[in-house]
mmCIF file of C-alpha atoms and ligand atoms in Angstrom:
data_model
loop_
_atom_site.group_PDB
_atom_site.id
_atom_site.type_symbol
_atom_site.label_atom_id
_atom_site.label_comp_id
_atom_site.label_asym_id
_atom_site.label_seq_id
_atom_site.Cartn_x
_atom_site.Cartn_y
_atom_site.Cartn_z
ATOM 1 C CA UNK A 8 3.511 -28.106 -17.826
ATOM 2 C CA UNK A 9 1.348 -27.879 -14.227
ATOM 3 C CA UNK A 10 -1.775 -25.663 -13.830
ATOM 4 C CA UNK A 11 -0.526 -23.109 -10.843
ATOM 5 C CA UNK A 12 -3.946 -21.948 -10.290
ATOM 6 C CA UNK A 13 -7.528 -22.165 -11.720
ATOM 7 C CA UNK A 14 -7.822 -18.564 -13.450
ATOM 8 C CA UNK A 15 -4.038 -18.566 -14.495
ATOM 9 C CA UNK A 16 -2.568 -19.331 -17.814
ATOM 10 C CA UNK A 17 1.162 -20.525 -17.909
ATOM 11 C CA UNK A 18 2.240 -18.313 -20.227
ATOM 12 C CA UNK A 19 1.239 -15.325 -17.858
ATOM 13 C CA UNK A 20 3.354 -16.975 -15.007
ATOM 14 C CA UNK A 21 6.017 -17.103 -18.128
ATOM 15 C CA UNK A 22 5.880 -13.647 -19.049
ATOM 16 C CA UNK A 23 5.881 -12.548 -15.321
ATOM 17 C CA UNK A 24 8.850 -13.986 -15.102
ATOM 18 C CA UNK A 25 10.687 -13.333 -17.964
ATOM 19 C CA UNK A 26 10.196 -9.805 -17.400
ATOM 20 C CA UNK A 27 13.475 -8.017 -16.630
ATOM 21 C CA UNK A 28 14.856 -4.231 -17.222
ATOM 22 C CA UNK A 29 15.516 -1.539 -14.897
ATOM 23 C CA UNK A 30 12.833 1.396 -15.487
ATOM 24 C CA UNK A 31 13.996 3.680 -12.389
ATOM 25 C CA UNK A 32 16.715 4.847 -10.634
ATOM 26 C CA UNK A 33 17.497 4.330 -6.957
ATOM 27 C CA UNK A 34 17.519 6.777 -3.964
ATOM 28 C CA UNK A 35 21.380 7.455 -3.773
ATOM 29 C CA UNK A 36 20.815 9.079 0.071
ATOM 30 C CA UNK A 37 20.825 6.789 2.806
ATOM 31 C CA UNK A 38 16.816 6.514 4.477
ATOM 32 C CA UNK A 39 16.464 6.546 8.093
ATOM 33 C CA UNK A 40 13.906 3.870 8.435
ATOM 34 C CA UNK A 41 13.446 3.760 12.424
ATOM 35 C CA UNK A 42 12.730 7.465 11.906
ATOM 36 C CA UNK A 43 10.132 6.872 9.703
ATOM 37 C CA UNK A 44 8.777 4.340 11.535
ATOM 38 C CA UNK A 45 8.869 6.481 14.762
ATOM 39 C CA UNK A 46 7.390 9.066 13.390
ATOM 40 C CA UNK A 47 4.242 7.426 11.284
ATOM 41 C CA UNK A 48 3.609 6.331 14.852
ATOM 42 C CA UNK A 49 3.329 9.219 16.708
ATOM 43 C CA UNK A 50 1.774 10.577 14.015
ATOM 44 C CA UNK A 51 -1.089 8.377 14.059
ATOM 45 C CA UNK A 52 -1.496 8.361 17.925
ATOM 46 C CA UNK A 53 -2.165 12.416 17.261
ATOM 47 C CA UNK A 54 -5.305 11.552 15.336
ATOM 48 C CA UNK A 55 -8.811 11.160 17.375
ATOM 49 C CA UNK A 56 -10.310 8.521 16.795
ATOM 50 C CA UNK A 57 -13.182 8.550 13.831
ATOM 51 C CA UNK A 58 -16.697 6.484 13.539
ATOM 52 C CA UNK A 59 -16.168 3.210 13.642
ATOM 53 C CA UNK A 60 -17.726 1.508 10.081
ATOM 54 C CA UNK A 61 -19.864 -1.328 9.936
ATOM 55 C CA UNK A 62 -18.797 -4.216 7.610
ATOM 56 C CA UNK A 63 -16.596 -7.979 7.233
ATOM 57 C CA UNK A 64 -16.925 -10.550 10.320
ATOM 58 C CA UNK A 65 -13.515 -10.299 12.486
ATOM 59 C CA UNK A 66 -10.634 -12.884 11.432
ATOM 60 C CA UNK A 67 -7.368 -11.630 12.468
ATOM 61 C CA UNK A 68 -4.175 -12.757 13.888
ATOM 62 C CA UNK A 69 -3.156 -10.561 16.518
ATOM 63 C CA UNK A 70 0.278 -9.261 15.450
ATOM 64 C CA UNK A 71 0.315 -5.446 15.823
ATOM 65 C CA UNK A 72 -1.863 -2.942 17.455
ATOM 66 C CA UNK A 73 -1.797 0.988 16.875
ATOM 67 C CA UNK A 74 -1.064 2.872 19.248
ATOM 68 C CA UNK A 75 -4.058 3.964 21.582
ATOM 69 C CA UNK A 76 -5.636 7.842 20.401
ATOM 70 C CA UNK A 77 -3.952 10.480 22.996
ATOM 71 C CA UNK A 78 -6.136 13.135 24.816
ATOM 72 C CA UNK A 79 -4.104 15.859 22.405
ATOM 73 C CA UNK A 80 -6.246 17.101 19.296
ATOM 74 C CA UNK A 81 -4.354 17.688 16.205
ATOM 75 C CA UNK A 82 -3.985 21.227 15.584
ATOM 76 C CA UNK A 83 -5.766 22.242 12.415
ATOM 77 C CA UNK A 84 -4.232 22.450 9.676
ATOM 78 C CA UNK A 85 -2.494 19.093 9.997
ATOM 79 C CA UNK A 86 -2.705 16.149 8.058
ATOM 80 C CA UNK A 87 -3.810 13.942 11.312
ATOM 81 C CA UNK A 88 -6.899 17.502 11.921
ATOM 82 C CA UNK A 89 -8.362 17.136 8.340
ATOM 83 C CA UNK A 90 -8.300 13.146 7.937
ATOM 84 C CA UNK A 91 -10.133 12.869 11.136
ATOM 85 C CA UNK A 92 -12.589 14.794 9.569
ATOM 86 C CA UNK A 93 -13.091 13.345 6.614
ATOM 87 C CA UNK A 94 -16.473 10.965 6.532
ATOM 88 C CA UNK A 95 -15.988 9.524 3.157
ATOM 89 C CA UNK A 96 -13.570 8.941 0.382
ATOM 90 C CA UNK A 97 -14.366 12.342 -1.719
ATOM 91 C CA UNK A 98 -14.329 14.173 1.464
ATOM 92 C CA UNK A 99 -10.573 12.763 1.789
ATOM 93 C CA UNK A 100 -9.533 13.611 -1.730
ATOM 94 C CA UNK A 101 -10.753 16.989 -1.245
ATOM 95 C CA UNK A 102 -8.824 17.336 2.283
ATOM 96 C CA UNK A 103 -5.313 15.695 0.377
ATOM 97 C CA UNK A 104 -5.908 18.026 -2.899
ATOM 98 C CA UNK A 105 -6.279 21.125 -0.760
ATOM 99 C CA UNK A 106 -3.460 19.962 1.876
ATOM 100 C CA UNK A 107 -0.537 22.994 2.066
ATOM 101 C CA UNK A 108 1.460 20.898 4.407
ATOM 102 C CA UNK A 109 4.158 19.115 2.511
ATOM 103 C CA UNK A 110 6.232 20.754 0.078
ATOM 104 C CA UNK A 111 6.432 17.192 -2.292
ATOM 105 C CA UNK A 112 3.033 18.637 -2.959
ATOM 106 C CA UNK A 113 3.776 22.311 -4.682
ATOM 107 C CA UNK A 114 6.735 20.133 -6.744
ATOM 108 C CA UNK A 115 4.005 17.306 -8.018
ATOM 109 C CA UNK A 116 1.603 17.741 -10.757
ATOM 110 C CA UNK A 117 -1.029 15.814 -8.974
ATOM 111 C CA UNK A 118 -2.861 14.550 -5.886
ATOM 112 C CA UNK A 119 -2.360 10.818 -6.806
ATOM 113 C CA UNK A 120 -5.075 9.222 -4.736
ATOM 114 C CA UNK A 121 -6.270 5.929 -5.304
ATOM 115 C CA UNK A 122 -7.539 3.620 -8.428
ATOM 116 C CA UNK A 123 -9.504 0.308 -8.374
ATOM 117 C CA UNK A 124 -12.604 -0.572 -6.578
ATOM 118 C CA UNK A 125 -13.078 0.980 -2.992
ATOM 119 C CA UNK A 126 -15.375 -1.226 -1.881
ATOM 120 C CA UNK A 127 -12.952 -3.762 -2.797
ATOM 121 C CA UNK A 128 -11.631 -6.361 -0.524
ATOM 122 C CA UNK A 129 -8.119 -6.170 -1.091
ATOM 123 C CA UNK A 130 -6.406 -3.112 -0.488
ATOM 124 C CA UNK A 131 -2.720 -2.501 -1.816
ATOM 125 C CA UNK A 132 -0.338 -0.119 -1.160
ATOM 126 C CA UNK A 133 2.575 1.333 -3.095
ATOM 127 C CA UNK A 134 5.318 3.793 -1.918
ATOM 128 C CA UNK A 135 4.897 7.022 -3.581
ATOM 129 C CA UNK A 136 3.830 8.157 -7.552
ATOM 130 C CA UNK A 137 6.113 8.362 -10.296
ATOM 131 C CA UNK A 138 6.730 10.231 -13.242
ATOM 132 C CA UNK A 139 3.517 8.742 -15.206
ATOM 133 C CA UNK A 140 1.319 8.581 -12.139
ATOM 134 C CA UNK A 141 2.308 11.927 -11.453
ATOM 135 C CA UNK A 142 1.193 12.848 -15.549
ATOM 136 C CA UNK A 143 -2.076 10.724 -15.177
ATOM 137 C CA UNK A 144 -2.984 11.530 -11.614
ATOM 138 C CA UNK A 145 -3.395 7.617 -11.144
ATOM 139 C CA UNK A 146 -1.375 5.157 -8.637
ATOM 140 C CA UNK A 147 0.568 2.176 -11.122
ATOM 141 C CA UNK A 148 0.102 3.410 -14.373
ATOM 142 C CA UNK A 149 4.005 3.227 -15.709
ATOM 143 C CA UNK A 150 6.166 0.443 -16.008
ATOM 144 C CA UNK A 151 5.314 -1.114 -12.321
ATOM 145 C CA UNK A 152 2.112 -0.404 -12.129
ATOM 146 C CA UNK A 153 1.987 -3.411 -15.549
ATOM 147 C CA UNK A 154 3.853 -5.543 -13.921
ATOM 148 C CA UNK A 155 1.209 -5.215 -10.614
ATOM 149 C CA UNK A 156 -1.530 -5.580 -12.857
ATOM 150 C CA UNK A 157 -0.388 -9.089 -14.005
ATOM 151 C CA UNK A 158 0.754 -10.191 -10.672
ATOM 152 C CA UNK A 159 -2.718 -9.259 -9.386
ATOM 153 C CA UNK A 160 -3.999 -11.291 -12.310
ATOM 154 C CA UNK A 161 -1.848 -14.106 -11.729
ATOM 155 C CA UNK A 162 -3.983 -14.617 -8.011
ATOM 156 C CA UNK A 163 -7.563 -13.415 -9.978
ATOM 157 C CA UNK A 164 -7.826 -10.027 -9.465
ATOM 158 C CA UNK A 165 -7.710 -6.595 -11.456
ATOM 159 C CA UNK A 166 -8.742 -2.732 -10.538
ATOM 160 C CA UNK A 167 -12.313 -4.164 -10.206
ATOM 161 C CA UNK A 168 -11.255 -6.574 -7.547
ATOM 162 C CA UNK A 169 -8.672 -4.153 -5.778
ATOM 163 C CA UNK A 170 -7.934 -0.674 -4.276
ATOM 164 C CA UNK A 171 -4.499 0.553 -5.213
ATOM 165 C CA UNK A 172 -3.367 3.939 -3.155
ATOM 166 C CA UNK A 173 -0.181 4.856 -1.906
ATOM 167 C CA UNK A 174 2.011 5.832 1.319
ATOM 168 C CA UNK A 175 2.430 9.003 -0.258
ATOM 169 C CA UNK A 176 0.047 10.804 -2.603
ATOM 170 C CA UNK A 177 2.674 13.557 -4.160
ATOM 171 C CA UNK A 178 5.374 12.005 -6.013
ATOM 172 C CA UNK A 179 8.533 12.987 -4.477
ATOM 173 C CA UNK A 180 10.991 15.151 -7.213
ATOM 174 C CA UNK A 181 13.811 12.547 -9.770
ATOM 175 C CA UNK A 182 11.813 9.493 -8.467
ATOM 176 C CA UNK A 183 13.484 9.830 -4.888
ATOM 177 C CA UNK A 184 12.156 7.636 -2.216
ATOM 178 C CA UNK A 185 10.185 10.029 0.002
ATOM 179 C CA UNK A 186 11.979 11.069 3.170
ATOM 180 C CA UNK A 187 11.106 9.383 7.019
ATOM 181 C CA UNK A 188 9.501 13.087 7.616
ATOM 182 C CA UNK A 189 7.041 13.240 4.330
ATOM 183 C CA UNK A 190 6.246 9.688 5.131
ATOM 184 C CA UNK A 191 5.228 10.709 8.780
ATOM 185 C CA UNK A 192 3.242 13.746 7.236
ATOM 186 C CA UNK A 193 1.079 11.307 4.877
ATOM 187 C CA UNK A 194 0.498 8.893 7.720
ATOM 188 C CA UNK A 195 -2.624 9.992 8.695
ATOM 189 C CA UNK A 196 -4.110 10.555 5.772
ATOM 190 C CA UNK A 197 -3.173 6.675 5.013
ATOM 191 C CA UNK A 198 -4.404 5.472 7.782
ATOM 192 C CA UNK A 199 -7.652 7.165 7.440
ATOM 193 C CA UNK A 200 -7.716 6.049 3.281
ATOM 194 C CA UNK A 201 -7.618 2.311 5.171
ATOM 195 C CA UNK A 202 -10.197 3.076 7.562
ATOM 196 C CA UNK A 203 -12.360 4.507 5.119
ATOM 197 C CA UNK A 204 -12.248 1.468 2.789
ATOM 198 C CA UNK A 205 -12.443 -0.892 5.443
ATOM 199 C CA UNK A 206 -10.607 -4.030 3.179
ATOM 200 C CA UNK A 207 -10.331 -7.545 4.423
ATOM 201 C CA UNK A 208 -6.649 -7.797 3.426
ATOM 202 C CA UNK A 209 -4.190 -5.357 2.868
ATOM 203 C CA UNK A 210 -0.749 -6.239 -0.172
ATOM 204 C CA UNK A 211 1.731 -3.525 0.988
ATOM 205 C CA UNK A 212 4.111 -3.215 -1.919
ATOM 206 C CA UNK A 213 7.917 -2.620 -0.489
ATOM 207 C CA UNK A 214 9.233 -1.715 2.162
ATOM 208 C CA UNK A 215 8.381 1.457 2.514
ATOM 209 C CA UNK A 216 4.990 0.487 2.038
ATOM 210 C CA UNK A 217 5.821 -2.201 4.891
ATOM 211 C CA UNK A 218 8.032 -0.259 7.581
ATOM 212 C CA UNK A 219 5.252 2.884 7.254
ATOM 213 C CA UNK A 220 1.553 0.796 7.340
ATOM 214 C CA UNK A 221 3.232 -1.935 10.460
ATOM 215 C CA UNK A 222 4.980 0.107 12.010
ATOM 216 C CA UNK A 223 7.932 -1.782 12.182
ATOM 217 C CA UNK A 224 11.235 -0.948 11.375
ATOM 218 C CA UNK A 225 12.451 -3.951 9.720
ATOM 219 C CA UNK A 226 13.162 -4.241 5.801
ATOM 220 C CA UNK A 227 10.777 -6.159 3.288
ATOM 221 C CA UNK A 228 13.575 -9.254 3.245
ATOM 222 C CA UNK A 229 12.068 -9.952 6.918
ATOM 223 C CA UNK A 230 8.456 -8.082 6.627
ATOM 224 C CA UNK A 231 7.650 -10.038 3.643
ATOM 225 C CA UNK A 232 5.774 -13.374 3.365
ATOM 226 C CA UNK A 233 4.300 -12.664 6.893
ATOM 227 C CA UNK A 234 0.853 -12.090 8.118
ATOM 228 C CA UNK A 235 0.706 -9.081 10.210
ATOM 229 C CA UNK A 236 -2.486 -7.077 11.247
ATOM 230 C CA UNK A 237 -3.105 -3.520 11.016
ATOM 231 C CA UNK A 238 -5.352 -1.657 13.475
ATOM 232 C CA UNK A 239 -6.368 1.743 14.030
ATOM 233 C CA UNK A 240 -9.227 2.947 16.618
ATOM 234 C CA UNK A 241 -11.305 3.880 13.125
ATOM 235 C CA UNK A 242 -11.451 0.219 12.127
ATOM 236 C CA UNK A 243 -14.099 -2.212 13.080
ATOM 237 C CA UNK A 244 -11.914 -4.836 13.329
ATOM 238 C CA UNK A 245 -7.827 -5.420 12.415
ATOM 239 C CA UNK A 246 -6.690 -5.613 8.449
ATOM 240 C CA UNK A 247 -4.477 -8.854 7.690
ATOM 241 C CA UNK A 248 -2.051 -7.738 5.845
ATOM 242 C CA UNK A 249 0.996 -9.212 4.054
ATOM 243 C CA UNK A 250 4.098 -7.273 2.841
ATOM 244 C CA UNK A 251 5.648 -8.316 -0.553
ATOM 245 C CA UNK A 252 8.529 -7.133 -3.251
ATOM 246 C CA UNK A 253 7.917 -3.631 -5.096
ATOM 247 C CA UNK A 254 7.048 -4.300 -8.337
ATOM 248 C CA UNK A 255 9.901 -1.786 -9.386
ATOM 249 C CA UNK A 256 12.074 -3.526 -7.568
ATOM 250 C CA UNK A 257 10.991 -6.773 -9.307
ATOM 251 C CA UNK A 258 11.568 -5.767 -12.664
ATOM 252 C CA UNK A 259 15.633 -4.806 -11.310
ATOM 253 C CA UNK A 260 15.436 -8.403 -9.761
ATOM 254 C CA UNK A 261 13.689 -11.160 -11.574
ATOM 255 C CA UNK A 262 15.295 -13.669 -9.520
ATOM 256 C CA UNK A 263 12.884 -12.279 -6.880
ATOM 257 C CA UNK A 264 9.680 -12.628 -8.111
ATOM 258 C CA UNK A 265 9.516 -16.584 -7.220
ATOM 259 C CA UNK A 266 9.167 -15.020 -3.652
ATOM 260 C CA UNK A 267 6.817 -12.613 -4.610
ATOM 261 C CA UNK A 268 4.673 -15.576 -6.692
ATOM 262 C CA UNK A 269 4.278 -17.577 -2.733
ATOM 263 C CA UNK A 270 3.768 -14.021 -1.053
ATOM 264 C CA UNK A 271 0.492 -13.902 -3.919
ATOM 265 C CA UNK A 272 -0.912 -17.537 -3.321
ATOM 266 C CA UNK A 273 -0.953 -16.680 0.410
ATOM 267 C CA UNK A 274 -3.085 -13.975 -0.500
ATOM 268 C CA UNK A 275 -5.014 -16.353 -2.721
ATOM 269 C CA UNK A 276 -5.045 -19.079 -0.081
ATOM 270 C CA UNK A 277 -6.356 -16.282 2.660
ATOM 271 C CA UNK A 278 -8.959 -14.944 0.172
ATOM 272 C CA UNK A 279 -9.966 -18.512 -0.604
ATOM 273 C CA UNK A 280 -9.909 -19.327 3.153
ATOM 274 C CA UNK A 281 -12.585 -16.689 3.691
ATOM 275 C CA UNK A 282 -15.019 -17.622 1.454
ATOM 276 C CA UNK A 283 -15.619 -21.009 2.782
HETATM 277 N N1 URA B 304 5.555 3.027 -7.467
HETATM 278 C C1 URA B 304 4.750 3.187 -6.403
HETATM 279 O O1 URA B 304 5.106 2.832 -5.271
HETATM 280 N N2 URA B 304 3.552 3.710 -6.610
HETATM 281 C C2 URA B 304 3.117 4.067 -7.794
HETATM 282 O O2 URA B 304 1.988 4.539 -7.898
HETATM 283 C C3 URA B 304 3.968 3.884 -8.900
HETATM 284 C C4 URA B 304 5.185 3.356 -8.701
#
């Protein structure tokens, strides 16, 4: 048998694999995706645009481009008002824990906000909590969240070498997807999560992960395995990023993960690529 990559053991390509076994149920409502992607735009024109950080040389591939700040200020209260004020990652923890916005919120057990290593250079992004996250106040602790963890391993990383937040931060009630309109709500508070760790690549995880962070109102079957770039007015510079299978949806669909295995070496490759 073939070494697939230096830090990478067969077996754990094996076991990835292997893995099968539904853990969750599906949404049974149809989603509106060009409404969610509508929205999560104008919601993040509505945010002013915060300090610009300091950090990475530029290497993008101009795909996708925010939409320019408007003259309007947020009115406060909103999720677009307090992220714009936030300076740090505590200060947007605090904002998110003491948000009254979104009535996912008063239904969840916790503010699930992010795990890993923020200064990190690879950012990934899930969909929404579930039931253990929502128990443990941590994003991919349950079944999913394992089956991340070894996929990150199978390219060299772990919660040292990675951020791990999600679209949305309140885990929406029976494991539902979240709706086009909570989506659009948590936008801003995303965006300003990115701009606040400032990674050099962003993995978003499904496509709700996908449609929300690009913009775009395609599904992951045609997001996926693609370089885009995201920008916001609060970066110094655009995010590659690259859109991949849900690890949820992974374990319903083994047969995908050989897909998800060449969406990881790009990552790899890119990571690789910007060392040298
Ligand atoms: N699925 C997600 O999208 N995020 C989590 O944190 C857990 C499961």
């Amino acid at each position: 048998m073939t070494t697939l990559s230096a830090d990478l053991h067969p077996y754990d390509i094996l076991r990835w694999y292997l893995e099968a076994g539904v853990d969750e149920t599906m949404g049974e409502e149809p989603v509106d995706r060009y409404a969610a992607t509508r929205r999560a735009a104008e919601s993040r024109a509505a945010a002013p645009p915060p300090q610009p950080q300091q950090r990475h040389a530029p290497q993008p591939e101009p795909v996708r481009t925010a939409p320019a700040a408007v003259s309007n200020s947020p009115l406060p209260g909103t999720a677009a008002h307090l992220a714009a004020e936030c300076r740090d990652l505590q200060a947007l923890r605090h904002a998110m824990e003491g948000f009254e916005g979104l009535p996912l919120k008063q239904a969840a057990s916790s503010t699930v906000f992010g795990d890993g290593n923020p200064q990190a250079a690879v950012m990934c992004i899930g969909e929404a909590p579930g039931q253990e996250e929502d128990r443990r106040g941590l994003p991919f602790v349950g079944a999913s969240g394992k089956l991340l963890d070894r996929m990150l391993a199978s390219i060299g990383l772990d919660r040292t070498t990675c951020y791990i937040t999600n679209v949305v931060p309140w885990r929406p009630p029976a494991n539902r997807k979240p709706t086009p309109d909570e989506v659009a709500v948590c936008m801003p508070f995303l965006t300003r999560h990115i701009e606040l760790v400032d990674p050099q690549v962003l993995i978003l995880l499904g496509g709700a992960s996908a449609s929300a962070v690009l913009a775009k109102a395609d599904g992951i079957n045609r997001l996926r395995g693609r370089w885009f770039e995201f920008n916001s007015p609060g970066l110094p510079r655009p995010v590659p990023a690259l859109a991949t299978f849900h690890p949820a949806y992974l374990l319903r669909t083994p047969e995908a993960k050989r897909d998800a295995w060449r969406d990881l070496l790009m990552i790899r490759r890119r990571m690789d690529a910007a060392r040298h």
